[in-house]
Short mmCIF file of C-alpha atoms in Angstrom, two decimals:
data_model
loop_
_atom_site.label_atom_id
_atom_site.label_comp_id
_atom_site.label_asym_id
_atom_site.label_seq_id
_atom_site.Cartn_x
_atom_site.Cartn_y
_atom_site.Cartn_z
CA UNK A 1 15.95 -11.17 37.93
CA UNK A 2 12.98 -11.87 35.60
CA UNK A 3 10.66 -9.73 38.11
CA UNK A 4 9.12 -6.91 34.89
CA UNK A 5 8.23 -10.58 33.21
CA UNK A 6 4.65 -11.67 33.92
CA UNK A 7 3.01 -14.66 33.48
CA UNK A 8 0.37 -12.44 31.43
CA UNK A 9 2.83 -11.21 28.94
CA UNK A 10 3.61 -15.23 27.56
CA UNK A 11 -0.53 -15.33 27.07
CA UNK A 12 0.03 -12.10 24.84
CA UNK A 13 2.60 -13.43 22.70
CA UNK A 14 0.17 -17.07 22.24
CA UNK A 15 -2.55 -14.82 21.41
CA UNK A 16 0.33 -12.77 18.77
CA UNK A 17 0.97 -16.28 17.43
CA UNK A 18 -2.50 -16.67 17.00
CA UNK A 19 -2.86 -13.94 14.59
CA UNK A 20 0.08 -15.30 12.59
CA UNK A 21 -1.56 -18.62 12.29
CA UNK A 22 -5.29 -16.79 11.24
CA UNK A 23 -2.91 -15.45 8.52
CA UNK A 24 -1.19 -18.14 7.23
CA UNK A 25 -4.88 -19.88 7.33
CA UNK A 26 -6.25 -17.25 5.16
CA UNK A 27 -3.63 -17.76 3.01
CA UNK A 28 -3.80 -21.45 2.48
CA UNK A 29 -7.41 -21.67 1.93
CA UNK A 30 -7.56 -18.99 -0.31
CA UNK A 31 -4.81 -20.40 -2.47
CA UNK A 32 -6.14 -23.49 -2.61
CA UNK A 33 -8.90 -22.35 -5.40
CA UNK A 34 -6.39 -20.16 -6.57
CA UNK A 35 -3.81 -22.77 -6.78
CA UNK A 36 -6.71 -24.97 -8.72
CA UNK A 37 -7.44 -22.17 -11.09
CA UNK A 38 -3.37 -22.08 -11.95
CA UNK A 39 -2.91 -25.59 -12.19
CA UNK A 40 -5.98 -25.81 -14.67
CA UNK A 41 -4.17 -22.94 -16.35
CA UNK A 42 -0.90 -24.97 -16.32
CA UNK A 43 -2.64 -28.45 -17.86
CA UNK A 44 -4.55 -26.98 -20.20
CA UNK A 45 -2.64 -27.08 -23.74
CA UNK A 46 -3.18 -23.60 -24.32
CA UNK A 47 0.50 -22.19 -25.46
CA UNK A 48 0.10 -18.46 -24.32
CA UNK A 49 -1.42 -19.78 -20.74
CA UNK A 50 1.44 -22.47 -20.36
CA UNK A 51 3.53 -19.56 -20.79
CA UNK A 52 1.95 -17.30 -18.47
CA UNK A 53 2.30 -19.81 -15.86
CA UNK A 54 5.73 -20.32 -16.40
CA UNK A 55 6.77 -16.86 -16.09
CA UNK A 56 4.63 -16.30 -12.90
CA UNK A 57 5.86 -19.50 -11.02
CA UNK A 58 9.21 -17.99 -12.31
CA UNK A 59 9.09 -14.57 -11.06
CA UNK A 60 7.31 -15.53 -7.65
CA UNK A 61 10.11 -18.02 -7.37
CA UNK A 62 13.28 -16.25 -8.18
CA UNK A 63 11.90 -12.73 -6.33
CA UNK A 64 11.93 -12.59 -2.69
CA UNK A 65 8.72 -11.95 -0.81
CA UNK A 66 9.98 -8.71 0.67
CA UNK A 67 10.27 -7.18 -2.66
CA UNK A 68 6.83 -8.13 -3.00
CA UNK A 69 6.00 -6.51 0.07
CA UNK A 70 7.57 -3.56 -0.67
CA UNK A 71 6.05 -2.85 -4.01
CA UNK A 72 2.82 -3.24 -2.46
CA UNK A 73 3.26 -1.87 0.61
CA UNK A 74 5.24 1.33 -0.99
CA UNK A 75 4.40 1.52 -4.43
CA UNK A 76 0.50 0.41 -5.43
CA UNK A 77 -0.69 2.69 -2.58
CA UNK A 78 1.44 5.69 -4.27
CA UNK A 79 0.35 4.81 -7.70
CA UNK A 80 -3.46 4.48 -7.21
CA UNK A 81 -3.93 6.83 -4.55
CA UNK A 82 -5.36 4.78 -2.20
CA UNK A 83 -4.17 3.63 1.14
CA UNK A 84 -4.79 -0.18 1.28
CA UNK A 85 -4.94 -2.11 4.80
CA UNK A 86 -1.41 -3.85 6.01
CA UNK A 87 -3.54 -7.01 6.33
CA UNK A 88 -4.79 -6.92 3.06
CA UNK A 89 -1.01 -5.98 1.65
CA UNK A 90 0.40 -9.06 3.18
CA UNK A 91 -2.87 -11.30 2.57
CA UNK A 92 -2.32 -10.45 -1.18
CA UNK A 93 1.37 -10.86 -1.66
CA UNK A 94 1.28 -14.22 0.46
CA UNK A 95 -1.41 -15.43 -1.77
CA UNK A 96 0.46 -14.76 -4.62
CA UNK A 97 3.29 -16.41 -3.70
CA UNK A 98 1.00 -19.23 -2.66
CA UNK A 99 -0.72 -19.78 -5.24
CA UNK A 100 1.91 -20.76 -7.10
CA UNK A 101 3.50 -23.25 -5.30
CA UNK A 102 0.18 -24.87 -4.26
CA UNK A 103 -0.37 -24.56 -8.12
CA UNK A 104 2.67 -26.78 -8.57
CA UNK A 105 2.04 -29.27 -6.30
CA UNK A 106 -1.22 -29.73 -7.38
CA UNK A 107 0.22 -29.98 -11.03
CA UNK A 108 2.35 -32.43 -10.47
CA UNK A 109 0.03 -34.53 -8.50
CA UNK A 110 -2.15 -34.37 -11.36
CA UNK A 111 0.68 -35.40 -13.66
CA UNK A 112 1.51 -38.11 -11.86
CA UNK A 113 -1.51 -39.99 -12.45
CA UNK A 114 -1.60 -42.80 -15.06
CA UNK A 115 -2.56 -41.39 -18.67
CA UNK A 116 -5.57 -43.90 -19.29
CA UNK A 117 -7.08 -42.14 -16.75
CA UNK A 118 -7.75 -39.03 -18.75
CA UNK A 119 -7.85 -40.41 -21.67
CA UNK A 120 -10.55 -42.85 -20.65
CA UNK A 121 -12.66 -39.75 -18.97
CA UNK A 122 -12.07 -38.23 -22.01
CA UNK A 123 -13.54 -41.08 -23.94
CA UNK A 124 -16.93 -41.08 -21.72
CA UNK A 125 -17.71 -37.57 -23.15
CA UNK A 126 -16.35 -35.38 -19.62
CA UNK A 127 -15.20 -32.10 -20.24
CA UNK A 128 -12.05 -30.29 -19.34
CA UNK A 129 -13.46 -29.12 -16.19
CA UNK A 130 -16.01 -32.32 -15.47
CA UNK A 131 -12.16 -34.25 -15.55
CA UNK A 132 -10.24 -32.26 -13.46
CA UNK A 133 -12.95 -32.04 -10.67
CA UNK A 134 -13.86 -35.48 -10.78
CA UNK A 135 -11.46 -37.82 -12.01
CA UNK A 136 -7.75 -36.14 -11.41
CA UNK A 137 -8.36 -34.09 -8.49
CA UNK A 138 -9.82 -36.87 -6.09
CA UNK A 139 -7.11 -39.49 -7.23
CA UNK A 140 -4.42 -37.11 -7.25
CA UNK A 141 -5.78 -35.95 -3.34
CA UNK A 142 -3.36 -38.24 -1.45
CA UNK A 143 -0.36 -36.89 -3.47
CA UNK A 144 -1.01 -33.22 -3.23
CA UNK A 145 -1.73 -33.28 0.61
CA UNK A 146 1.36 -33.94 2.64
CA UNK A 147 3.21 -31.50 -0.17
CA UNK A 148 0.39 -28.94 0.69
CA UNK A 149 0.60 -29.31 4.71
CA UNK A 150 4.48 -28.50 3.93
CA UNK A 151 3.25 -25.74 1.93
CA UNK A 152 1.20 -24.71 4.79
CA UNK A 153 4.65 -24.83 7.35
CA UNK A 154 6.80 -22.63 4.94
CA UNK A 155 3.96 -20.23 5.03
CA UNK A 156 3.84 -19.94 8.71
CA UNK A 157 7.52 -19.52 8.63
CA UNK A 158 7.20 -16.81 6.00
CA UNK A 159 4.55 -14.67 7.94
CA UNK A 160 7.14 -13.61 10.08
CA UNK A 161 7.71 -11.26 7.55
CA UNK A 162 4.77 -9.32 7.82
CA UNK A 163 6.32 -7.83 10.72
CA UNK A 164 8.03 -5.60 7.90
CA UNK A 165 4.80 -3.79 6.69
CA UNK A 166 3.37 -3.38 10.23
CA UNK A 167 1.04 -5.53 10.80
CA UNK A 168 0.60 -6.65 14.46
CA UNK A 169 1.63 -10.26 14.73
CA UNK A 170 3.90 -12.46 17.11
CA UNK A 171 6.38 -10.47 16.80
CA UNK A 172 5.51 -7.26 17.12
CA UNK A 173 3.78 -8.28 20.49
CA UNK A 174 7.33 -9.86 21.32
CA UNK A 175 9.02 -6.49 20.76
CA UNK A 176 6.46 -4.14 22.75
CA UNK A 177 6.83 -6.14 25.82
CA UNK A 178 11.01 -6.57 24.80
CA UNK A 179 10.92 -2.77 24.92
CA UNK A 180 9.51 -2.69 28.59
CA UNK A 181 11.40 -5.29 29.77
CA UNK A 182 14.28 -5.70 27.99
CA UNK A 183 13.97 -9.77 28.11
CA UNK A 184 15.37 -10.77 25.00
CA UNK A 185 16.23 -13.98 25.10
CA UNK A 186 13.34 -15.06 26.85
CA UNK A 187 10.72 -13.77 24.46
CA UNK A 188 12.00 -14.32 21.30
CA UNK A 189 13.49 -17.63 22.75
CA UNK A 190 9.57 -18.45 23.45
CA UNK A 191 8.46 -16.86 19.64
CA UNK A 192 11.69 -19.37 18.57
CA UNK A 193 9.74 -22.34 20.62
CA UNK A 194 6.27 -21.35 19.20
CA UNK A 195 7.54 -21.35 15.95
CA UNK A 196 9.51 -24.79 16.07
CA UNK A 197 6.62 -27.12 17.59
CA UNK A 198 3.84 -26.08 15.26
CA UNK A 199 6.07 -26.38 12.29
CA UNK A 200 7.53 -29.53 13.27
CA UNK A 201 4.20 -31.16 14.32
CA UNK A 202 3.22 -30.21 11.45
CA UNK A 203 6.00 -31.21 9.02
CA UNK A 204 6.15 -34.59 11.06
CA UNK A 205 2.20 -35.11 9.79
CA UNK A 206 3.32 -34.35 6.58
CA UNK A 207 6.05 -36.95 6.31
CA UNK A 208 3.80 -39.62 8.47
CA UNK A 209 0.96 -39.08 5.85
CA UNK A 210 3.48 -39.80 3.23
CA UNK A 211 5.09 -43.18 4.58
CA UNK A 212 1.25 -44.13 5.46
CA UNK A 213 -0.29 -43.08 1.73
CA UNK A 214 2.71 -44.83 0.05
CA UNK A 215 3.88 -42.36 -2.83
CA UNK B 1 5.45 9.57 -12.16
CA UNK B 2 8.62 11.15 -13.04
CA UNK B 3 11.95 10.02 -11.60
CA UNK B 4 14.50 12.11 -9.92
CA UNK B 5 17.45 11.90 -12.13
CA UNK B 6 19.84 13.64 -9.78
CA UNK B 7 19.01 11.68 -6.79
CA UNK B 8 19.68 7.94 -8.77
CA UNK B 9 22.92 9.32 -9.55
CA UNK B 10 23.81 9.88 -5.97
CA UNK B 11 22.68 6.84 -4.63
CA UNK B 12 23.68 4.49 -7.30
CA UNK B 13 27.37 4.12 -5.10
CA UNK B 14 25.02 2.77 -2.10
CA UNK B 15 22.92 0.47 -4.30
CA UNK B 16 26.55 -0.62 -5.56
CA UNK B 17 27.82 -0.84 -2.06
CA UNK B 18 24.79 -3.19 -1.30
CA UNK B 19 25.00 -5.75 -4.02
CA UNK B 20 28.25 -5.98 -2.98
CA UNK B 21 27.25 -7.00 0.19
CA UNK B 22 24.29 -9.24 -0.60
CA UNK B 23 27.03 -11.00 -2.80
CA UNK B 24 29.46 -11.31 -0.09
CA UNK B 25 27.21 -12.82 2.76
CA UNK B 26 25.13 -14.86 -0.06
CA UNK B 27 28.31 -16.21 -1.08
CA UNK B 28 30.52 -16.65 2.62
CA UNK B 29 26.78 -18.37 4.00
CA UNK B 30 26.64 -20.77 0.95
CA UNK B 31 30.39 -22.01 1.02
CA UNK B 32 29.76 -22.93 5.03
CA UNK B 33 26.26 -24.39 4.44
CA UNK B 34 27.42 -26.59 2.21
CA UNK B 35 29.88 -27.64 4.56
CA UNK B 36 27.68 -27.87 7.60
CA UNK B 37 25.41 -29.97 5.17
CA UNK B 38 28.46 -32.32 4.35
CA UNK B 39 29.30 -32.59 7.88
CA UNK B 40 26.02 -33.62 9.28
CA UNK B 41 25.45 -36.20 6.08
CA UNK B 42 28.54 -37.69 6.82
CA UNK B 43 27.99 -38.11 10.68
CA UNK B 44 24.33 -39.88 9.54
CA UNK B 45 25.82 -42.12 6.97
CA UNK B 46 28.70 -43.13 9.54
CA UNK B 47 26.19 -43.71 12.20
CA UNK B 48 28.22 -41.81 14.78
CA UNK B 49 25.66 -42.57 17.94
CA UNK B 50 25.60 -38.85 19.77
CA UNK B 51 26.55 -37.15 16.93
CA UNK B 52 23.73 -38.49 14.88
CA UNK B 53 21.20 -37.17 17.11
CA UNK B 54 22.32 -33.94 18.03
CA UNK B 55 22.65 -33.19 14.17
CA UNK B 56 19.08 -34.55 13.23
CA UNK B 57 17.89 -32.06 16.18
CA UNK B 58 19.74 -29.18 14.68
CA UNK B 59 17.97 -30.05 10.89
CA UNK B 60 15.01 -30.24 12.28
CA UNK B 61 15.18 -26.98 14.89
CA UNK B 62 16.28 -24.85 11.58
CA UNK B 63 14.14 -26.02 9.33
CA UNK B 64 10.89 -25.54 11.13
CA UNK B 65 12.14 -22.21 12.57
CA UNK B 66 12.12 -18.26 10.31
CA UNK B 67 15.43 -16.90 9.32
CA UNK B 68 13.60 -13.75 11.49
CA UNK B 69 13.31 -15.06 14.84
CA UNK B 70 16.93 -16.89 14.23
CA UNK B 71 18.82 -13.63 13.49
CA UNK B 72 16.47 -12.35 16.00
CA UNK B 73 17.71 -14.30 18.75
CA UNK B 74 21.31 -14.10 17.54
CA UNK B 75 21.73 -10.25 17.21
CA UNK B 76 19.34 -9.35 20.10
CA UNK B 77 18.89 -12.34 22.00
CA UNK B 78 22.46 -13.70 23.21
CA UNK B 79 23.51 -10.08 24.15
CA UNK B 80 22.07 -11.16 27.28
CA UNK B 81 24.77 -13.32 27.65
CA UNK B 82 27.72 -10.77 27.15
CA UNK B 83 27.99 -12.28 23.57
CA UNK B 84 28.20 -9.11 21.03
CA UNK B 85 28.00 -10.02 17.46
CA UNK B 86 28.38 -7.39 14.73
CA UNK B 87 25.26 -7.90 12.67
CA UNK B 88 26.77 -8.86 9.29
CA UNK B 89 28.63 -11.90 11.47
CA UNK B 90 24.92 -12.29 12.76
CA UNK B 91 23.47 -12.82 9.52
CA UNK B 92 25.95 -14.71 8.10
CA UNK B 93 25.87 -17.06 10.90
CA UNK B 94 22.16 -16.87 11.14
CA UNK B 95 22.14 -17.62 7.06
CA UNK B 96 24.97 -20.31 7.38
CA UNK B 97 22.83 -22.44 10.26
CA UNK B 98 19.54 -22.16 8.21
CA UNK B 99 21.45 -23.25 4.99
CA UNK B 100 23.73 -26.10 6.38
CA UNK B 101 19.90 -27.40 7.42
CA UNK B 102 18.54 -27.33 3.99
CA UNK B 103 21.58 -28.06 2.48
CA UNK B 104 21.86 -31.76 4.86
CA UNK B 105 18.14 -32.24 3.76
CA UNK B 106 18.41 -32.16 0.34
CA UNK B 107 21.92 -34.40 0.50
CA UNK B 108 20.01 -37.13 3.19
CA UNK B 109 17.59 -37.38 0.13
CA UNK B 110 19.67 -37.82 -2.04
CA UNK B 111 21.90 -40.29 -0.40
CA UNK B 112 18.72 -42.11 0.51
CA UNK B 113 17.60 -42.52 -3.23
CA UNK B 114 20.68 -44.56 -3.97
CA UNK B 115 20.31 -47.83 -5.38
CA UNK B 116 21.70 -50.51 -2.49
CA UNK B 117 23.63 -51.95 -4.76
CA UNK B 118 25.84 -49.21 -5.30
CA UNK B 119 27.20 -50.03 -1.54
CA UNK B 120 27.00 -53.34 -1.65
CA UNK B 121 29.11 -53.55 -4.80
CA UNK B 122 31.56 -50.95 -3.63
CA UNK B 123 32.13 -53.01 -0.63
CA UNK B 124 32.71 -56.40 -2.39
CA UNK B 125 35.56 -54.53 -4.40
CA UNK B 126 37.38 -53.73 -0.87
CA UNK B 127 36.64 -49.87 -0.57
CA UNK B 128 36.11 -49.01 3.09
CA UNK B 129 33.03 -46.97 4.21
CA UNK B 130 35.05 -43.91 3.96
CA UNK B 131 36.20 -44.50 0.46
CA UNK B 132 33.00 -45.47 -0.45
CA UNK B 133 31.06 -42.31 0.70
CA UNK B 134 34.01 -40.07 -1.15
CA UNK B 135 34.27 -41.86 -4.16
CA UNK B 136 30.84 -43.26 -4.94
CA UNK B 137 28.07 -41.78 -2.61
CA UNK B 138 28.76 -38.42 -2.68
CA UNK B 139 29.67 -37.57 -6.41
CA UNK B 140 26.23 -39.63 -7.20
CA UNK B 141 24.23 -38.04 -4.21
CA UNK B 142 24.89 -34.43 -6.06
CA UNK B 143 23.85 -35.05 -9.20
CA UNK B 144 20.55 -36.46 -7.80
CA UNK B 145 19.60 -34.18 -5.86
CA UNK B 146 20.70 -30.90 -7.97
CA UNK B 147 17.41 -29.38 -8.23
CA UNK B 148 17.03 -29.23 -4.26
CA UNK B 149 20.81 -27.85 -4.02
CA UNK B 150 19.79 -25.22 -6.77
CA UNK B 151 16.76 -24.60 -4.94
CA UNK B 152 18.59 -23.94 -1.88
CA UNK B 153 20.82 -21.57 -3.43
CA UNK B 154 18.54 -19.29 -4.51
CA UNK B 155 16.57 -19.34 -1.46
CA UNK B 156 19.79 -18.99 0.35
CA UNK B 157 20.21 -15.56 -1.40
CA UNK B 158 16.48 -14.59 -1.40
CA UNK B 159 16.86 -14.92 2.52
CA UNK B 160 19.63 -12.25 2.96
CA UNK B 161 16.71 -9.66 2.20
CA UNK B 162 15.43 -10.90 5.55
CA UNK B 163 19.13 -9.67 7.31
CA UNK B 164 17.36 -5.88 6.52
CA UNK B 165 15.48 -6.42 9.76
CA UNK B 166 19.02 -6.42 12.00
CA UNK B 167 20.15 -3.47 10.15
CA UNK B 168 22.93 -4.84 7.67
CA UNK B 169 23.43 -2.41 4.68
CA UNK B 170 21.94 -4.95 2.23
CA UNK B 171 20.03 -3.87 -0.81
CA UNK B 172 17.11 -3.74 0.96
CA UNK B 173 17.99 -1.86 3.81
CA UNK B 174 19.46 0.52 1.39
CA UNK B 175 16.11 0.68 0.06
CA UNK B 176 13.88 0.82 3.04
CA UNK B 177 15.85 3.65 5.06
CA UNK B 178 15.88 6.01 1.47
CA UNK B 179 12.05 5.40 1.56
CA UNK B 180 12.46 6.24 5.39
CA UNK B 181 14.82 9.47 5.02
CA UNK B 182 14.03 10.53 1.29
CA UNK B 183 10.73 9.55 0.35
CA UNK B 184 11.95 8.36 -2.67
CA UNK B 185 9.81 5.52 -3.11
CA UNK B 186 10.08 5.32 -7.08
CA UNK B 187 12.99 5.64 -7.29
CA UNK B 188 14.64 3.30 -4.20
CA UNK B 189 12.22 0.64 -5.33
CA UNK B 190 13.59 0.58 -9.35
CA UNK B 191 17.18 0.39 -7.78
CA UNK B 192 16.35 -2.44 -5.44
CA UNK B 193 14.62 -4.32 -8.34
CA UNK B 194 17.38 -3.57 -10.87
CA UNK B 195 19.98 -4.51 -8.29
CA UNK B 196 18.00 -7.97 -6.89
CA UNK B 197 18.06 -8.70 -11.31
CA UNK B 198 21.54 -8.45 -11.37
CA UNK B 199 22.67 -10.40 -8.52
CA UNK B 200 19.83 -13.57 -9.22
CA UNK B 201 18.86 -13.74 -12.67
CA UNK B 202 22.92 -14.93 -13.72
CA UNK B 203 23.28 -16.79 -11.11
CA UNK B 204 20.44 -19.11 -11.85
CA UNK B 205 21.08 -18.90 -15.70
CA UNK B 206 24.17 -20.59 -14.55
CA UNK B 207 22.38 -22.99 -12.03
CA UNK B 208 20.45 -23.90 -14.73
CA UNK B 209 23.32 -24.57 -17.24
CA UNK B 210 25.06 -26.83 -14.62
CA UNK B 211 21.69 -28.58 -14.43
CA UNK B 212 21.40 -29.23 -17.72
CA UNK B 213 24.50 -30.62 -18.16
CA UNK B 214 24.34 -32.81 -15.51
CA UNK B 215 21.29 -34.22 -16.37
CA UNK B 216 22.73 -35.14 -20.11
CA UNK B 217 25.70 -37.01 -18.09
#
């Protein structure tokens, strides 16, 4: 029944996932200094920058990714005049989207420290920058990370979408070998699979760091 | 960058057309998530053995899983099996089993923050369990965790946009076969921005009304 299936084909759709993962990587570790650089933004008592990062955690929250994707997938390309990479399109609006949700956990890890804390930094002489670095970010470490590794699960879920601008990932190997074999079920049964164990090992660590860290 | 006044004219009826049905399968998927997610919270606070476990499975399975592969599976997948569903049926079922997941989440939390007291002196004044999950667990359980069942609404609705990949005429569909047919990019992308606005940006004016009031309760 399953005879156009071959073993070889499951090893192409791992090595599919693969790419999904390198891009969800990417993402993360690029939005962590970006989420830094927002949640600096969002502490600092600046009015007009409070404000900026309200209305960008905001629209990032209330607009679905694909519209994101579309704009810059469609429209920037049009607009410029140049043709940008599919990669690069998804890389940027993941990381925008990222950003600001790493942004807000680290923000309210931050706030969630005791007050005497900055304002005994702030007594020692440490500037803005000297305190976040070295007094709120290291204390505020254990609160941020099982939030982030969560984080990290929605946007391996969320890469799935890339499949929309036309970037090769697991997916798109799913459907070439779909379209020679007509297995269905099977293949995105095993996407389905792929999907659900590193998500839920990962979400699992998440919670288990949690419980162990005591928040 | 001019826009082509005659052709937003003519496709304003199928932008129309497609808030109409973004509304109608946000809306249909919400009202049975929320039940799903009653359902499951009410088999883990009554303990019911098999149940319990099978429902825990499915939260987990749906949360860790993408809308995509779900309505995937569901529109492409079980046709294998001699099962044909029409593909707004897919994505509303697709929708409704992804929501009544995030939906039992955010109510488990809730339920879960309650002060033990609250049972303990709901028993002493004779309520049984059932009463006591009606009358005082559940009212309490949504107020506390409002933010995560606003937050699941709009995500709920931000996810239909996903339902373009199985072909349902949804506003981005719309969109993304008049870039395909047309080449109207401009113009297909304003529409599909000016029609996401008006479904999204009442609805969570009004989430955020309820949630103020609530909170002044």
């Amino acid at each position: 029944m399953y005879e156009l299936l071959k073993f070889k084909d499951f090893i192409n759709v791992l090595l599919g996932f693969k790419d999904t993962l390198i891009i969800s990587l990417v993402t993360i570790i690029v939005s962590i200094i970006t989420g830094m650089i927002y949640s600096i933004l969002k502490l600092s008592n600046n009015k007009i920058l409070n404000l900026i990062t309200f209305i960008y955690f905001q629209v990032v929250k209330l607009i679905p990714l694909l519209l994101f994707l579309f704009i810059f997938y469609y429209l920037i390309p049009r607009i410029l005049n140049v043709s940008i990479n599919n990669y690069i399109v998804a890389l940027i609006v993941f990381i925008i989207w990222a950003t600001a949700e790493l942004g807000e956990i680290i923000t309210a890890g931050i706030k969630s420290l005791p007050k005497g804390q900055l304002e005994a930094s702030q007594s020692i002489g440490l500037s803005k920058f000297q305190i976040f670095i070295y007094i709120q970010l290291p204390q505020s470490i254990k609160r941020i990370i099982p939030g982030g590794i969560n984080l990290f699960t929605r946007i391996i879920k969320t890469t799935s979408l890339v499949v929309f601008v036309g970037v090769t990932d697991v997916i798109k190997v799913g459907r070439q070998i779909i379209e020679r074999t007509n297995e269905t079920f099977i293949i995105y049964g095993f996407i389905f699979i792929l999907f659900f164990v590193t998500c839920y090992f990962l979400s699992r660590l998440s919670v288990l760091l949690e419980k162990r860290w005591e928040i | 960058m001019s826009l082509d006044k005659n052709f937003l004219i003519r496709v304003i009826p199928l932008y129309l057309n497609a808030i109409k049905t973004t509304l109608f399968i946000s809306l249909i998927s919400l009202v049975i998530s929320i039940i799903i997610g009653i359902i499951c919270i009410f088999i883990m606070f009554f303990n019911i053995k098999i149940l319990k476990n099978i429902c825990k499975f499915y939260i987990e399975l749906f949360r860790n899983t993408p809308l995509l592969i779900q309505v995937f599976i569901l529109y492409f997948g079980i046709t294998k099996f001699k099962i044909y569903l029409g593909e707004q049926t897919c994505g509303i079922v697709g929708l409704s089993l992804l929501g009544g997941s995030y939906f039992a989440e955010s109510f488990r939390s809730g339920i879960e923050s309650i002060k033990k007291s609250q049972i303990e002196s709901g028993l002493s004044i004779g309520l049984n369990k059932f009463q006591l999950f009606i009358y005082i667990l559940f009212p309490q359980t949504i107020k506390i965790s409002f933010a995560g069942i606003s937050a699941n609404i709009i995500f709920i609705i931000k996810e239909t946009s996903i339902l373009a990949s199985i072909a349902v005429e949804e506003l981005f569909h719309t969109t993304k076969s008049l870039i395909g047919i047309e080449y109207k990019t401009y113009e297909a992308l304003l529409l599909l921005t000016i029609g996401y606005f008006i479904i999204i940006v009442p609805i969570s004016l009004i989430l955020y009304l309820i949630k103020r009031r609530i909170s002044y309760v």
